[in-house]
Amino acid sequence: MTLEFAVAAALFAGVLCYAVFGGADFGSGFHDLTAGGSRRGAEVRTLIDQSIGPVWEANHVWLIYVLVMWWTGFPESFAAAMTTLYVPLLLALVGIVLRGASFAFRKYSETLAQARLFGVVFATSSVLAPFFLGTIAGSLASGRVPAGGYGDAWSSWIAPTPLLTGAISVGTCAFLAGSFLTADAARRGQRALAERMRRRSIVVGAATGLVVFAGLIPIEHDAPTLWEGLIGRAAPVIALSAIGGAATLVLLWRRRFGLARVTAVVAVAAVMAGWGIGQYPWVLVDQVTIAETAGARATLQGLLVAVGLAGVIVGPALGYLLYLTQTPQWSDQGAEGAERVHWSARMSD
């Protein structure tokens, strides 16, 4: 294993973590957006608040990790992407900031109108942010970012593969979040809400699966290098994604919510891994490889040391935080909060 490959692997591990943890966070906004009016959607929105409230900031630490690893480890490709894809990058970052602020402000709104306004901003931004992040991935994978940077600001991401990966990003996030929220509702004893989320998750998962595999058709013509990687070395991982997605739908149907959450993670992580394996060894497809764009050797060594230290120091803390959110005491508080907000919404209507 070369030093450049080790750093690239550490970078892509961060991408996978962001896809899973940040994806579940983003996807909750989709379910918030489609939950219904104040009365009908109160339980779903409270479930979302209780589920992601303790971890939403931690989830997006992975984005910072990915950006820092990219610009220090592979600076030339980072500069090329930033000077070409600044429009979707800006829109994605605006969405992340707006959804975070609105998520916090909604809890402290003094009137129902304010809560609705912040709720709309949170939900809409939660859909737009992963869409634009997905278009960035599609642009890199379809060879639309020139090695020297300063590519076309619009055609670089308004094209079949980027738009398709944007739609897949939204769908996978919603599917992952739905599986998580269903399990959370069941664990808290909210059986009616769990059934509602179960049905939604099955529909979203089936629709996303169709988009993922139907989308392979335009990729063949629009991104031939990526296509060759997907049907070649990445084929087993893509198959694993299909198996994971199908298993999740079956487990949701049979109300095995805990296992469904695991298989949903496998499905989403495999989709992302398939993209990375299919694109290898390119950072900017058809432009520059990992070895060609890697930074100084001392910098790469320092990054690996930093990653190792972060794994030892930060990893256990994040794991303990996630563990705490699954404890019975936390679940009881969530159920009580859901009942209070549901009653409040009924009184407001």
PDB file of C-alpha atoms in Angstrom, residues 131 134-144 156-168 215-224 226-227 230 275:
ATOM      1  CA  PHE A 131     -28.828  17.133  -3.581  1.00  0.00           C
ATOM      2  CA  GLY A 134     -24.542  14.664  -4.737  1.00  0.00           C
ATOM      3  CA  THR A 135     -24.113  16.767  -7.859  1.00  0.00           C
ATOM      4  CA  ILE A 136     -20.540  17.531  -6.762  1.00  0.00           C
ATOM      5  CA  ALA A 137     -19.770  13.820  -6.489  1.00  0.00           C
ATOM      6  CA  GLY A 138     -21.329  13.237  -9.903  1.00  0.00           C
ATOM      7  CA  SER A 139     -19.288  16.009 -11.469  1.00  0.00           C
ATOM      8  CA  LEU A 140     -16.033  14.575 -10.120  1.00  0.00           C
ATOM      9  CA  ALA A 141     -16.980  11.073 -11.237  1.00  0.00           C
ATOM     10  CA  SER A 142     -18.010  12.046 -14.765  1.00  0.00           C
ATOM     11  CA  GLY A 143     -14.819  13.938 -15.609  1.00  0.00           C
ATOM     12  CA  ARG A 144     -16.322  17.414 -15.688  1.00  0.00           C
ATOM     13  CA  SER A 156     -19.941  21.053 -14.858  1.00  0.00           C
ATOM     14  CA  TRP A 157     -22.846  19.996 -12.626  1.00  0.00           C
ATOM     15  CA  ILE A 158     -26.031  20.551 -14.629  1.00  0.00           C
ATOM     16  CA  ALA A 159     -25.638  17.323 -16.583  1.00  0.00           C
ATOM     17  CA  PRO A 160     -27.091  13.768 -16.479  1.00  0.00           C
ATOM     18  CA  THR A 161     -24.650  12.094 -14.062  1.00  0.00           C
ATOM     19  CA  PRO A 162     -24.413  14.962 -11.524  1.00  0.00           C
ATOM     20  CA  LEU A 163     -28.185  15.476 -11.453  1.00  0.00           C
ATOM     21  CA  LEU A 164     -28.727  11.738 -11.121  1.00  0.00           C
ATOM     22  CA  THR A 165     -26.273  11.434  -8.224  1.00  0.00           C
ATOM     23  CA  GLY A 166     -27.993  14.410  -6.596  1.00  0.00           C
ATOM     24  CA  ALA A 167     -31.352  12.630  -6.769  1.00  0.00           C
ATOM     25  CA  ILE A 168     -29.803   9.386  -5.495  1.00  0.00           C
ATOM     26  CA  GLY A 215     -29.657   5.581 -13.343  1.00  0.00           C
ATOM     27  CA  LEU A 216     -26.945   3.189 -14.459  1.00  0.00           C
ATOM     28  CA  ILE A 217     -28.268   3.521 -18.020  1.00  0.00           C
ATOM     29  CA  PRO A 218     -27.382   7.201 -18.601  1.00  0.00           C
ATOM     30  CA  ILE A 219     -24.096   6.775 -16.708  1.00  0.00           C
ATOM     31  CA  GLU A 220     -22.919   4.325 -19.367  1.00  0.00           C
ATOM     32  CA  HIS A 221     -23.009   7.087 -21.979  1.00  0.00           C
ATOM     33  CA  ASP A 222     -22.343  10.154 -19.852  1.00  0.00           C
ATOM     34  CA  ALA A 223     -19.520   8.798 -17.649  1.00  0.00           C
ATOM     35  CA  PRO A 224     -17.910   5.828 -19.476  1.00  0.00           C
ATOM     36  CA  LEU A 226     -17.037   5.390 -14.107  1.00  0.00           C
ATOM     37  CA  TRP A 227     -19.314   2.910 -15.867  1.00  0.00           C
ATOM     38  CA  LEU A 230     -18.953   0.010 -11.771  1.00  0.00           C
ATOM     39  CA  TRP A 275     -18.768   4.898  -6.446  1.00  0.00           C
TER      40      TRP A 275
END
